[in-house]
Amino acid sequence: MNNLQKPLHHLQTEQSLLASLMSIEDSFNKISEIICEDDFSFEQHRLIFRAIKVVYEQGHPVDNVTVHDQLERSKTLHSAGGDSCIAVIMDVGISTLFNFEYNAERI
């Protein structure tokens, strides 16, 4: 199934979870045993999740800037949606930030 055929709720759920992980301190720690990179339906989201994980494992704060920088360092920024990818996720996912554990289980 390509990205155009996947249900909209998958897109929104994944965006919401990623926005939460970049906004709520220690949220990655709370969901790291619930979900992994391969659980994401969209390749761009897998790449962003991987970047979040790397930033977290390096002991740095996870936010939109550090994740963007990690995507650049790993040369996956373009594949993840380019410079605007993080901004779009933060804009779309902001309304459901605190449902991150529920959204992790839904993915």
PDB file of N, CA and C in Angstrom:
ATOM      1  N   MET A   1       0.854  -1.171   0.000  1.00  0.00           N
ATOM      2  CA  MET A   1       0.000   0.000   0.000  1.00  0.00           C
ATOM      3  C   MET A   1       0.900   1.235   0.000  1.00  0.00           C
ATOM      4  N   ASN A   2       0.737   2.144  -0.936  1.00  0.00           N
ATOM      5  CA  ASN A   2       1.560   3.347  -0.950  1.00  0.00           C
ATOM      6  C   ASN A   2       0.958   4.397  -0.016  1.00  0.00           C
ATOM      7  N   ASN A   3       1.693   5.493   0.189  1.00  0.00           N
ATOM      8  CA  ASN A   3       1.245   6.517   1.133  1.00  0.00           C
ATOM      9  C   ASN A   3      -0.101   7.123   0.773  1.00  0.00           C
ATOM     10  N   LEU A   4      -0.430   7.194  -0.507  1.00  0.00           N
ATOM     11  CA  LEU A   4      -1.701   7.783  -0.911  1.00  0.00           C
ATOM     12  C   LEU A   4      -2.883   6.889  -0.558  1.00  0.00           C
ATOM     13  N   GLN A   5      -2.653   5.605  -0.379  1.00  0.00           N
ATOM     14  CA  GLN A   5      -3.724   4.670  -0.076  1.00  0.00           C
ATOM     15  C   GLN A   5      -3.906   4.461   1.424  1.00  0.00           C
ATOM     16  N   LYS A   6      -3.001   4.931   2.239  1.00  0.00           N
ATOM     17  CA  LYS A   6      -3.084   4.708   3.679  1.00  0.00           C
ATOM     18  C   LYS A   6      -4.120   5.650   4.282  1.00  0.00           C
ATOM     19  N   PRO A   7      -4.866   5.170   5.258  1.00  0.00           N
ATOM     20  CA  PRO A   7      -5.905   6.008   5.871  1.00  0.00           C
ATOM     21  C   PRO A   7      -5.336   7.276   6.499  1.00  0.00           C
ATOM     22  N   LEU A   8      -6.111   8.340   6.408  1.00  0.00           N
ATOM     23  CA  LEU A   8      -5.702   9.633   6.942  1.00  0.00           C
ATOM     24  C   LEU A   8      -5.413   9.551   8.437  1.00  0.00           C
ATOM     25  N   HIS A   9      -6.168   8.719   9.172  1.00  0.00           N
ATOM     26  CA  HIS A   9      -5.944   8.666  10.614  1.00  0.00           C
ATOM     27  C   HIS A   9      -4.558   8.118  10.944  1.00  0.00           C
ATOM     28  N   HIS A  10      -3.985   7.270  10.085  1.00  0.00           N
ATOM     29  CA  HIS A  10      -2.611   6.810  10.315  1.00  0.00           C
ATOM     30  C   HIS A  10      -1.654   7.983  10.212  1.00  0.00           C
ATOM     31  N   LEU A  11      -1.825   8.793   9.195  1.00  0.00           N
ATOM     32  CA  LEU A  11      -0.984   9.964   8.997  1.00  0.00           C
ATOM     33  C   LEU A  11      -1.069  10.887  10.199  1.00  0.00           C
ATOM     34  N   GLN A  12      -2.278  11.212  10.618  1.00  0.00           N
ATOM     35  CA  GLN A  12      -2.473  12.142  11.733  1.00  0.00           C
ATOM     36  C   GLN A  12      -1.972  11.565  13.054  1.00  0.00           C
ATOM     37  N   THR A  13      -2.178  10.285  13.278  1.00  0.00           N
ATOM     38  CA  THR A  13      -1.710   9.656  14.506  1.00  0.00           C
ATOM     39  C   THR A  13      -0.187   9.667  14.558  1.00  0.00           C
ATOM     40  N   GLU A  14       0.438   9.321  13.463  1.00  0.00           N
ATOM     41  CA  GLU A  14       1.894   9.320  13.419  1.00  0.00           C
ATOM     42  C   GLU A  14       2.447  10.732  13.594  1.00  0.00           C
ATOM     43  N   GLN A  15       1.856  11.706  12.933  1.00  0.00           N
ATOM     44  CA  GLN A  15       2.311  13.093  13.079  1.00  0.00           C
ATOM     45  C   GLN A  15       2.146  13.571  14.514  1.00  0.00           C
ATOM     46  N   SER A  16       1.043  13.232  15.132  1.00  0.00           N
ATOM     47  CA  SER A  16       0.793  13.636  16.503  1.00  0.00           C
ATOM     48  C   SER A  16       1.823  13.031  17.454  1.00  0.00           C
ATOM     49  N   LEU A  17       2.109  11.749  17.274  1.00  0.00           N
ATOM     50  CA  LEU A  17       3.098  11.107  18.134  1.00  0.00           C
ATOM     51  C   LEU A  17       4.468  11.747  17.952  1.00  0.00           C
ATOM     52  N   LEU A  18       4.880  11.977  16.723  1.00  0.00           N
ATOM     53  CA  LEU A  18       6.183  12.597  16.481  1.00  0.00           C
ATOM     54  C   LEU A  18       6.252  13.998  17.068  1.00  0.00           C
ATOM     55  N   ALA A  19       5.179  14.763  16.942  1.00  0.00           N
ATOM     56  CA  ALA A  19       5.145  16.109  17.540  1.00  0.00           C
ATOM     57  C   ALA A  19       5.285  16.019  19.057  1.00  0.00           C
ATOM     58  N   SER A  20       4.627  15.050  19.663  1.00  0.00           N
ATOM     59  CA  SER A  20       4.727  14.858  21.107  1.00  0.00           C
ATOM     60  C   SER A  20       6.152  14.525  21.521  1.00  0.00           C
ATOM     61  N   LEU A  21       6.786  13.645  20.763  1.00  0.00           N
ATOM     62  CA  LEU A  21       8.148  13.235  21.095  1.00  0.00           C
ATOM     63  C   LEU A  21       9.133  14.396  21.010  1.00  0.00           C
ATOM     64  N   MET A  22       8.815  15.378  20.166  1.00  0.00           N
ATOM     65  CA  MET A  22       9.691  16.547  20.033  1.00  0.00           C
ATOM     66  C   MET A  22       9.272  17.698  20.946  1.00  0.00           C
ATOM     67  N   SER A  23       8.222  17.517  21.729  1.00  0.00           N
ATOM     68  CA  SER A  23       7.706  18.612  22.551  1.00  0.00           C
ATOM     69  C   SER A  23       7.646  18.307  24.040  1.00  0.00           C
ATOM     70  N   ILE A  24       7.464  17.057  24.393  1.00  0.00           N
ATOM     71  CA  ILE A  24       7.251  16.694  25.793  1.00  0.00           C
ATOM     72  C   ILE A  24       8.482  15.970  26.316  1.00  0.00           C
ATOM     73  N   GLU A  25       9.085  16.567  27.312  1.00  0.00           N
ATOM     74  CA  GLU A  25      10.304  16.003  27.898  1.00  0.00           C
ATOM     75  C   GLU A  25      10.078  14.567  28.362  1.00  0.00           C
ATOM     76  N   ASP A  26      11.001  13.715  28.046  1.00  0.00           N
ATOM     77  CA  ASP A  26      11.031  12.310  28.456  1.00  0.00           C
ATOM     78  C   ASP A  26       9.912  11.461  27.848  1.00  0.00           C
ATOM     79  N   SER A  27       9.213  11.988  26.852  1.00  0.00           N
ATOM     80  CA  SER A  27       8.143  11.198  26.236  1.00  0.00           C
ATOM     81  C   SER A  27       8.704   9.997  25.481  1.00  0.00           C
ATOM     82  N   PHE A  28       9.892  10.135  24.895  1.00  0.00           N
ATOM     83  CA  PHE A  28      10.469   9.000  24.172  1.00  0.00           C
ATOM     84  C   PHE A  28      10.695   7.830  25.125  1.00  0.00           C
ATOM     85  N   ASN A  29      11.188   8.114  26.299  1.00  0.00           N
ATOM     86  CA  ASN A  29      11.429   7.069  27.293  1.00  0.00           C
ATOM     87  C   ASN A  29      10.140   6.318  27.629  1.00  0.00           C
ATOM     88  N   LYS A  30       9.031   7.032  27.669  1.00  0.00           N
ATOM     89  CA  LYS A  30       7.758   6.415  28.044  1.00  0.00           C
ATOM     90  C   LYS A  30       7.175   5.515  26.957  1.00  0.00           C
ATOM     91  N   ILE A  31       7.544   5.738  25.714  1.00  0.00           N
ATOM     92  CA  ILE A  31       6.950   4.935  24.628  1.00  0.00           C
ATOM     93  C   ILE A  31       7.958   4.015  23.941  1.00  0.00           C
ATOM     94  N   SER A  32       9.209   4.071  24.339  1.00  0.00           N
ATOM     95  CA  SER A  32      10.251   3.340  23.618  1.00  0.00           C
ATOM     96  C   SER A  32      10.051   1.826  23.624  1.00  0.00           C
ATOM     97  N   GLU A  33       9.319   1.300  24.574  1.00  0.00           N
ATOM     98  CA  GLU A  33       9.056  -0.139  24.585  1.00  0.00           C
ATOM     99  C   GLU A  33       7.718  -0.487  23.928  1.00  0.00           C
ATOM    100  N   ILE A  34       6.936   0.523  23.588  1.00  0.00           N
ATOM    101  CA  ILE A  34       5.637   0.321  22.948  1.00  0.00           C
ATOM    102  C   ILE A  34       5.775   0.298  21.429  1.00  0.00           C
ATOM    103  N   ILE A  35       6.674   1.110  20.907  1.00  0.00           N
ATOM    104  CA  ILE A  35       6.731   1.327  19.458  1.00  0.00           C
ATOM    105  C   ILE A  35       8.181   1.383  18.985  1.00  0.00           C
ATOM    106  N   CYS A  36       8.371   0.988  17.734  1.00  0.00           N
ATOM    107  CA  CYS A  36       9.694   1.086  17.124  1.00  0.00           C
ATOM    108  C   CYS A  36       9.537   1.697  15.730  1.00  0.00           C
ATOM    109  N   GLU A  37      10.646   1.974  15.141  1.00  0.00           N
ATOM    110  CA  GLU A  37      10.684   2.616  13.820  1.00  0.00           C
ATOM    111  C   GLU A  37       9.835   1.878  12.783  1.00  0.00           C
ATOM    112  N   ASP A  38       9.892   0.574  12.802  1.00  0.00           N
ATOM    113  CA  ASP A  38       9.169  -0.214  11.794  1.00  0.00           C
ATOM    114  C   ASP A  38       7.654  -0.179  11.960  1.00  0.00           C
ATOM    115  N   ASP A  39       7.159   0.319  13.075  1.00  0.00           N
ATOM    116  CA  ASP A  39       5.724   0.405  13.290  1.00  0.00           C
ATOM    117  C   ASP A  39       5.074   1.545  12.505  1.00  0.00           C
ATOM    118  N   PHE A  40       5.873   2.493  12.034  1.00  0.00           N
ATOM    119  CA  PHE A  40       5.334   3.631  11.297  1.00  0.00           C
ATOM    120  C   PHE A  40       4.994   3.226   9.866  1.00  0.00           C
ATOM    121  N   SER A  41       3.859   3.712   9.385  1.00  0.00           N
ATOM    122  CA  SER A  41       3.396   3.393   8.039  1.00  0.00           C
ATOM    123  C   SER A  41       4.105   4.209   6.969  1.00  0.00           C
ATOM    124  N   PHE A  42       4.579   5.376   7.330  1.00  0.00           N
ATOM    125  CA  PHE A  42       5.152   6.307   6.361  1.00  0.00           C
ATOM    126  C   PHE A  42       6.670   6.362   6.527  1.00  0.00           C
ATOM    127  N   GLU A  43       7.381   6.174   5.437  1.00  0.00           N
ATOM    128  CA  GLU A  43       8.855   6.166   5.466  1.00  0.00           C
ATOM    129  C   GLU A  43       9.413   7.458   6.057  1.00  0.00           C
ATOM    130  N   GLN A  44       8.817   8.595   5.711  1.00  0.00           N
ATOM    131  CA  GLN A  44       9.296   9.863   6.255  1.00  0.00           C
ATOM    132  C   GLN A  44       9.216   9.857   7.782  1.00  0.00           C
ATOM    133  N   HIS A  45       8.164   9.281   8.311  1.00  0.00           N
ATOM    134  CA  HIS A  45       7.994   9.228   9.762  1.00  0.00           C
ATOM    135  C   HIS A  45       8.975   8.259  10.400  1.00  0.00           C
ATOM    136  N   ARG A  46       9.303   7.192   9.694  1.00  0.00           N
ATOM    137  CA  ARG A  46      10.330   6.260  10.204  1.00  0.00           C
ATOM    138  C   ARG A  46      11.662   6.983  10.354  1.00  0.00           C
ATOM    139  N   LEU A  47      12.000   7.786   9.353  1.00  0.00           N
ATOM    140  CA  LEU A  47      13.263   8.517   9.387  1.00  0.00           C
ATOM    141  C   LEU A  47      13.284   9.537  10.526  1.00  0.00           C
ATOM    142  N   ILE A  48      12.182  10.209  10.731  1.00  0.00           N
ATOM    143  CA  ILE A  48      12.106  11.194  11.815  1.00  0.00           C
ATOM    144  C   ILE A  48      12.156  10.492  13.166  1.00  0.00           C
ATOM    145  N   PHE A  49      11.451   9.386  13.306  1.00  0.00           N
ATOM    146  CA  PHE A  49      11.500   8.618  14.556  1.00  0.00           C
ATOM    147  C   PHE A  49      12.926   8.149  14.832  1.00  0.00           C
ATOM    148  N   ARG A  50      13.612   7.673  13.793  1.00  0.00           N
ATOM    149  CA  ARG A  50      15.004   7.234  13.958  1.00  0.00           C
ATOM    150  C   ARG A  50      15.876   8.396  14.439  1.00  0.00           C
ATOM    151  N   ALA A  51      15.678   9.572  13.874  1.00  0.00           N
ATOM    152  CA  ALA A  51      16.443  10.751  14.294  1.00  0.00           C
ATOM    153  C   ALA A  51      16.136  11.102  15.748  1.00  0.00           C
ATOM    154  N   ILE A  52      14.877  11.027  16.136  1.00  0.00           N
ATOM    155  CA  ILE A  52      14.491  11.286  17.530  1.00  0.00           C
ATOM    156  C   ILE A  52      15.205  10.303  18.449  1.00  0.00           C
ATOM    157  N   LYS A  53      15.219   9.045  18.067  1.00  0.00           N
ATOM    158  CA  LYS A  53      15.865   8.010  18.879  1.00  0.00           C
ATOM    159  C   LYS A  53      17.361   8.283  19.036  1.00  0.00           C
ATOM    160  N   VAL A  54      18.016   8.656  17.951  1.00  0.00           N
ATOM    161  CA  VAL A  54      19.453   8.949  18.005  1.00  0.00           C
ATOM    162  C   VAL A  54      19.719  10.122  18.934  1.00  0.00           C
ATOM    163  N   VAL A  55      18.956  11.189  18.783  1.00  0.00           N
ATOM    164  CA  VAL A  55      19.135  12.372  19.638  1.00  0.00           C
ATOM    165  C   VAL A  55      18.930  11.985  21.101  1.00  0.00           C
ATOM    166  N   TYR A  56      17.882  11.234  21.382  1.00  0.00           N
ATOM    167  CA  TYR A  56      17.581  10.785  22.748  1.00  0.00           C
ATOM    168  C   TYR A  56      18.719   9.929  23.292  1.00  0.00           C
ATOM    169  N   GLU A  57      19.189   8.962  22.500  1.00  0.00           N
ATOM    170  CA  GLU A  57      20.245   8.057  22.958  1.00  0.00           C
ATOM    171  C   GLU A  57      21.573   8.768  23.169  1.00  0.00           C
ATOM    172  N   GLN A  58      21.777   9.895  22.483  1.00  0.00           N
ATOM    173  CA  GLN A  58      22.992  10.682  22.676  1.00  0.00           C
ATOM    174  C   GLN A  58      22.892  11.577  23.916  1.00  0.00           C
ATOM    175  N   GLY A  59      21.730  11.567  24.551  1.00  0.00           N
ATOM    176  CA  GLY A  59      21.539  12.352  25.770  1.00  0.00           C
ATOM    177  C   GLY A  59      21.251  13.820  25.543  1.00  0.00           C
ATOM    178  N   HIS A  60      20.898  14.165  24.318  1.00  0.00           N
ATOM    179  CA  HIS A  60      20.570  15.552  23.998  1.00  0.00           C
ATOM    180  C   HIS A  60      19.071  15.778  24.152  1.00  0.00           C
ATOM    181  N   PRO A  61      18.670  17.018  24.365  1.00  0.00           N
ATOM    182  CA  PRO A  61      17.223  17.290  24.400  1.00  0.00           C
ATOM    183  C   PRO A  61      16.609  17.008  23.034  1.00  0.00           C
ATOM    184  N   VAL A  62      15.442  16.397  23.038  1.00  0.00           N
ATOM    185  CA  VAL A  62      14.745  16.089  21.787  1.00  0.00           C
ATOM    186  C   VAL A  62      13.760  17.218  21.514  1.00  0.00           C
ATOM    187  N   ASP A  63      14.001  17.951  20.449  1.00  0.00           N
ATOM    188  CA  ASP A  63      13.073  18.996  20.024  1.00  0.00           C
ATOM    189  C   ASP A  63      13.179  19.142  18.516  1.00  0.00           C
ATOM    190  N   ASN A  64      12.389  20.030  17.961  1.00  0.00           N
ATOM    191  CA  ASN A  64      12.359  20.164  16.506  1.00  0.00           C
ATOM    192  C   ASN A  64      13.708  20.572  15.925  1.00  0.00           C
ATOM    193  N   VAL A  65      14.498  21.339  16.655  1.00  0.00           N
ATOM    194  CA  VAL A  65      15.800  21.785  16.156  1.00  0.00           C
ATOM    195  C   VAL A  65      16.816  20.646  16.176  1.00  0.00           C
ATOM    196  N   THR A  66      16.896  19.925  17.297  1.00  0.00           N
ATOM    197  CA  THR A  66      17.882  18.844  17.388  1.00  0.00           C
ATOM    198  C   THR A  66      17.542  17.698  16.434  1.00  0.00           C
ATOM    199  N   VAL A  67      16.269  17.452  16.229  1.00  0.00           N
ATOM    200  CA  VAL A  67      15.862  16.393  15.295  1.00  0.00           C
ATOM    201  C   VAL A  67      16.171  16.819  13.858  1.00  0.00           C
ATOM    202  N   HIS A  68      15.883  18.050  13.519  1.00  0.00           N
ATOM    203  CA  HIS A  68      16.210  18.568  12.185  1.00  0.00           C
ATOM    204  C   HIS A  68      17.713  18.452  11.944  1.00  0.00           C
ATOM    205  N   ASP A  69      18.506  18.849  12.936  1.00  0.00           N
ATOM    206  CA  ASP A  69      19.966  18.764  12.799  1.00  0.00           C
ATOM    207  C   ASP A  69      20.430  17.322  12.613  1.00  0.00           C
ATOM    208  N   GLN A  70      19.814  16.383  13.334  1.00  0.00           N
ATOM    209  CA  GLN A  70      20.176  14.970  13.189  1.00  0.00           C
ATOM    210  C   GLN A  70      19.827  14.453  11.798  1.00  0.00           C
ATOM    211  N   LEU A  71      18.685  14.864  11.279  1.00  0.00           N
ATOM    212  CA  LEU A  71      18.315  14.472   9.917  1.00  0.00           C
ATOM    213  C   LEU A  71      19.336  15.001   8.905  1.00  0.00           C
ATOM    214  N   GLU A  72      19.819  16.216   9.120  1.00  0.00           N
ATOM    215  CA  GLU A  72      20.852  16.767   8.240  1.00  0.00           C
ATOM    216  C   GLU A  72      22.147  15.974   8.362  1.00  0.00           C
ATOM    217  N   ARG A  73      22.568  15.698   9.609  1.00  0.00           N
ATOM    218  CA  ARG A  73      23.819  14.950   9.823  1.00  0.00           C
ATOM    219  C   ARG A  73      23.770  13.562   9.193  1.00  0.00           C
ATOM    220  N   SER A  74      22.612  12.930   9.262  1.00  0.00           N
ATOM    221  CA  SER A  74      22.484  11.575   8.712  1.00  0.00           C
ATOM    222  C   SER A  74      22.143  11.586   7.220  1.00  0.00           C
ATOM    223  N   LYS A  75      22.085  12.790   6.663  1.00  0.00           N
ATOM    224  CA  LYS A  75      21.780  12.965   5.236  1.00  0.00           C
ATOM    225  C   LYS A  75      20.436  12.346   4.837  1.00  0.00           C
ATOM    226  N   THR A  76      19.464  12.434   5.741  1.00  0.00           N
ATOM    227  CA  THR A  76      18.127  11.908   5.462  1.00  0.00           C
ATOM    228  C   THR A  76      17.052  12.997   5.490  1.00  0.00           C
ATOM    229  N   LEU A  77      17.470  14.242   5.621  1.00  0.00           N
ATOM    230  CA  LEU A  77      16.498  15.332   5.697  1.00  0.00           C
ATOM    231  C   LEU A  77      15.616  15.381   4.447  1.00  0.00           C
ATOM    232  N   HIS A  78      16.206  15.282   3.287  1.00  0.00           N
ATOM    233  CA  HIS A  78      15.423  15.331   2.044  1.00  0.00           C
ATOM    234  C   HIS A  78      14.426  14.166   1.977  1.00  0.00           C
ATOM    235  N   SER A  79      14.887  12.975   2.318  1.00  0.00           N
ATOM    236  CA  SER A  79      14.013  11.790   2.284  1.00  0.00           C
ATOM    237  C   SER A  79      12.901  11.870   3.318  1.00  0.00           C
ATOM    238  N   ALA A  80      13.139  12.620   4.400  1.00  0.00           N
ATOM    239  CA  ALA A  80      12.137  12.767   5.456  1.00  0.00           C
ATOM    240  C   ALA A  80      11.126  13.865   5.146  1.00  0.00           C
ATOM    241  N   GLY A  81      11.297  14.548   4.039  1.00  0.00           N
ATOM    242  CA  GLY A  81      10.326  15.566   3.657  1.00  0.00           C
ATOM    243  C   GLY A  81      10.907  16.954   3.509  1.00  0.00           C
ATOM    244  N   GLY A  82      12.210  17.098   3.664  1.00  0.00           N
ATOM    245  CA  GLY A  82      12.851  18.390   3.462  1.00  0.00           C
ATOM    246  C   GLY A  82      12.775  19.297   4.671  1.00  0.00           C
ATOM    247  N   ASP A  83      13.170  20.542   4.451  1.00  0.00           N
ATOM    248  CA  ASP A  83      13.257  21.510   5.547  1.00  0.00           C
ATOM    249  C   ASP A  83      11.934  21.749   6.259  1.00  0.00           C
ATOM    250  N   SER A  84      10.836  21.602   5.562  1.00  0.00           N
ATOM    251  CA  SER A  84       9.539  21.905   6.181  1.00  0.00           C
ATOM    252  C   SER A  84       8.913  20.711   6.908  1.00  0.00           C
ATOM    253  N   CYS A  85       9.509  19.529   6.808  1.00  0.00           N
ATOM    254  CA  CYS A  85       8.876  18.325   7.364  1.00  0.00           C
ATOM    255  C   CYS A  85       8.583  18.446   8.852  1.00  0.00           C
ATOM    256  N   ILE A  86       9.528  18.943   9.621  1.00  0.00           N
ATOM    257  CA  ILE A  86       9.334  19.066  11.066  1.00  0.00           C
ATOM    258  C   ILE A  86       8.268  20.111  11.368  1.00  0.00           C
ATOM    259  N   ALA A  87       8.309  21.226  10.648  1.00  0.00           N
ATOM    260  CA  ALA A  87       7.322  22.292  10.875  1.00  0.00           C
ATOM    261  C   ALA A  87       5.903  21.799  10.618  1.00  0.00           C
ATOM    262  N   VAL A  88       5.717  21.027   9.564  1.00  0.00           N
ATOM    263  CA  VAL A  88       4.391  20.493   9.247  1.00  0.00           C
ATOM    264  C   VAL A  88       3.922  19.560  10.363  1.00  0.00           C
ATOM    265  N   ILE A  89       4.794  18.684  10.807  1.00  0.00           N
ATOM    266  CA  ILE A  89       4.430  17.745  11.882  1.00  0.00           C
ATOM    267  C   ILE A  89       4.086  18.497  13.156  1.00  0.00           C
ATOM    268  N   MET A  90       4.873  19.496  13.501  1.00  0.00           N
ATOM    269  CA  MET A  90       4.611  20.256  14.722  1.00  0.00           C
ATOM    270  C   MET A  90       3.285  21.005  14.598  1.00  0.00           C
ATOM    271  N   ASP A  91       3.004  21.531  13.434  1.00  0.00           N
ATOM    272  CA  ASP A  91       1.757  22.275  13.224  1.00  0.00           C
ATOM    273  C   ASP A  91       0.538  21.359  13.300  1.00  0.00           C
ATOM    274  N   VAL A  92       0.627  20.211  12.661  1.00  0.00           N
ATOM    275  CA  VAL A  92      -0.503  19.278  12.613  1.00  0.00           C
ATOM    276  C   VAL A  92      -0.696  18.568  13.949  1.00  0.00           C
ATOM    277  N   GLY A  93       0.399  18.176  14.588  1.00  0.00           N
ATOM    278  CA  GLY A  93       0.313  17.349  15.785  1.00  0.00           C
ATOM    279  C   GLY A  93       0.140  18.080  17.092  1.00  0.00           C
ATOM    280  N   ILE A  94       0.227  19.383  17.074  1.00  0.00           N
ATOM    281  CA  ILE A  94       0.234  20.153  18.316  1.00  0.00           C
ATOM    282  C   ILE A  94      -1.051  19.993  19.136  1.00  0.00           C
ATOM    283  N   SER A  95      -2.167  19.758  18.489  1.00  0.00           N
ATOM    284  CA  SER A  95      -3.439  19.712  19.216  1.00  0.00           C
ATOM    285  C   SER A  95      -3.610  18.446  20.058  1.00  0.00           C
ATOM    286  N   THR A  96      -2.832  17.423  19.787  1.00  0.00           N
ATOM    287  CA  THR A  96      -2.990  16.167  20.515  1.00  0.00           C
ATOM    288  C   THR A  96      -1.699  15.726  21.200  1.00  0.00           C
ATOM    289  N   LEU A  97      -0.872  16.672  21.575  1.00  0.00           N
ATOM    290  CA  LEU A  97       0.436  16.359  22.151  1.00  0.00           C
ATOM    291  C   LEU A  97       0.375  15.387  23.321  1.00  0.00           C
ATOM    292  N   PHE A  98      -0.556  15.582  24.219  1.00  0.00           N
ATOM    293  CA  PHE A  98      -0.530  14.831  25.472  1.00  0.00           C
ATOM    294  C   PHE A  98      -1.187  13.461  25.380  1.00  0.00           C
ATOM    295  N   ASN A  99      -1.575  13.074  24.183  1.00  0.00           N
ATOM    296  CA  ASN A  99      -2.119  11.729  23.963  1.00  0.00           C
ATOM    297  C   ASN A  99      -1.052  10.790  23.415  1.00  0.00           C
ATOM    298  N   PHE A 100       0.219  11.095  23.645  1.00  0.00           N
ATOM    299  CA  PHE A 100       1.282  10.364  22.970  1.00  0.00           C
ATOM    300  C   PHE A 100       1.317   8.881  23.309  1.00  0.00           C
ATOM    301  N   GLU A 101       1.043   8.494  24.529  1.00  0.00           N
ATOM    302  CA  GLU A 101       1.072   7.067  24.865  1.00  0.00           C
ATOM    303  C   GLU A 101      -0.069   6.324  24.156  1.00  0.00           C
ATOM    304  N   TYR A 102      -1.231   6.928  24.122  1.00  0.00           N
ATOM    305  CA  TYR A 102      -2.367   6.339  23.412  1.00  0.00           C
ATOM    306  C   TYR A 102      -2.067   6.227  21.918  1.00  0.00           C
ATOM    307  N   ASN A 103      -1.493   7.288  21.349  1.00  0.00           N
ATOM    308  CA  ASN A 103      -1.166   7.272  19.928  1.00  0.00           C
ATOM    309  C   ASN A 103      -0.084   6.252  19.594  1.00  0.00           C
ATOM    310  N   ALA A 104       0.868   6.064  20.504  1.00  0.00           N
ATOM    311  CA  ALA A 104       1.907   5.043  20.286  1.00  0.00           C
ATOM    312  C   ALA A 104       1.289   3.659  20.202  1.00  0.00           C
ATOM    313  N   GLU A 105       0.301   3.395  21.017  1.00  0.00           N
ATOM    314  CA  GLU A 105      -0.370   2.095  20.989  1.00  0.00           C
ATOM    315  C   GLU A 105      -1.207   1.929  19.720  1.00  0.00           C
ATOM    316  N   ARG A 106      -1.757   3.018  19.204  1.00  0.00           N
ATOM    317  CA  ARG A 106      -2.591   2.968  17.992  1.00  0.00           C
ATOM    318  C   ARG A 106      -1.765   2.693  16.735  1.00  0.00           C
ATOM    319  N   ILE A 107      -0.519   3.097  16.743  1.00  0.00           N
ATOM    320  CA  ILE A 107       0.345   2.896  15.572  1.00  0.00           C
ATOM    321  C   ILE A 107       0.760   1.454  15.545  1.00  0.00           C
TER     322      ILE A 107
END
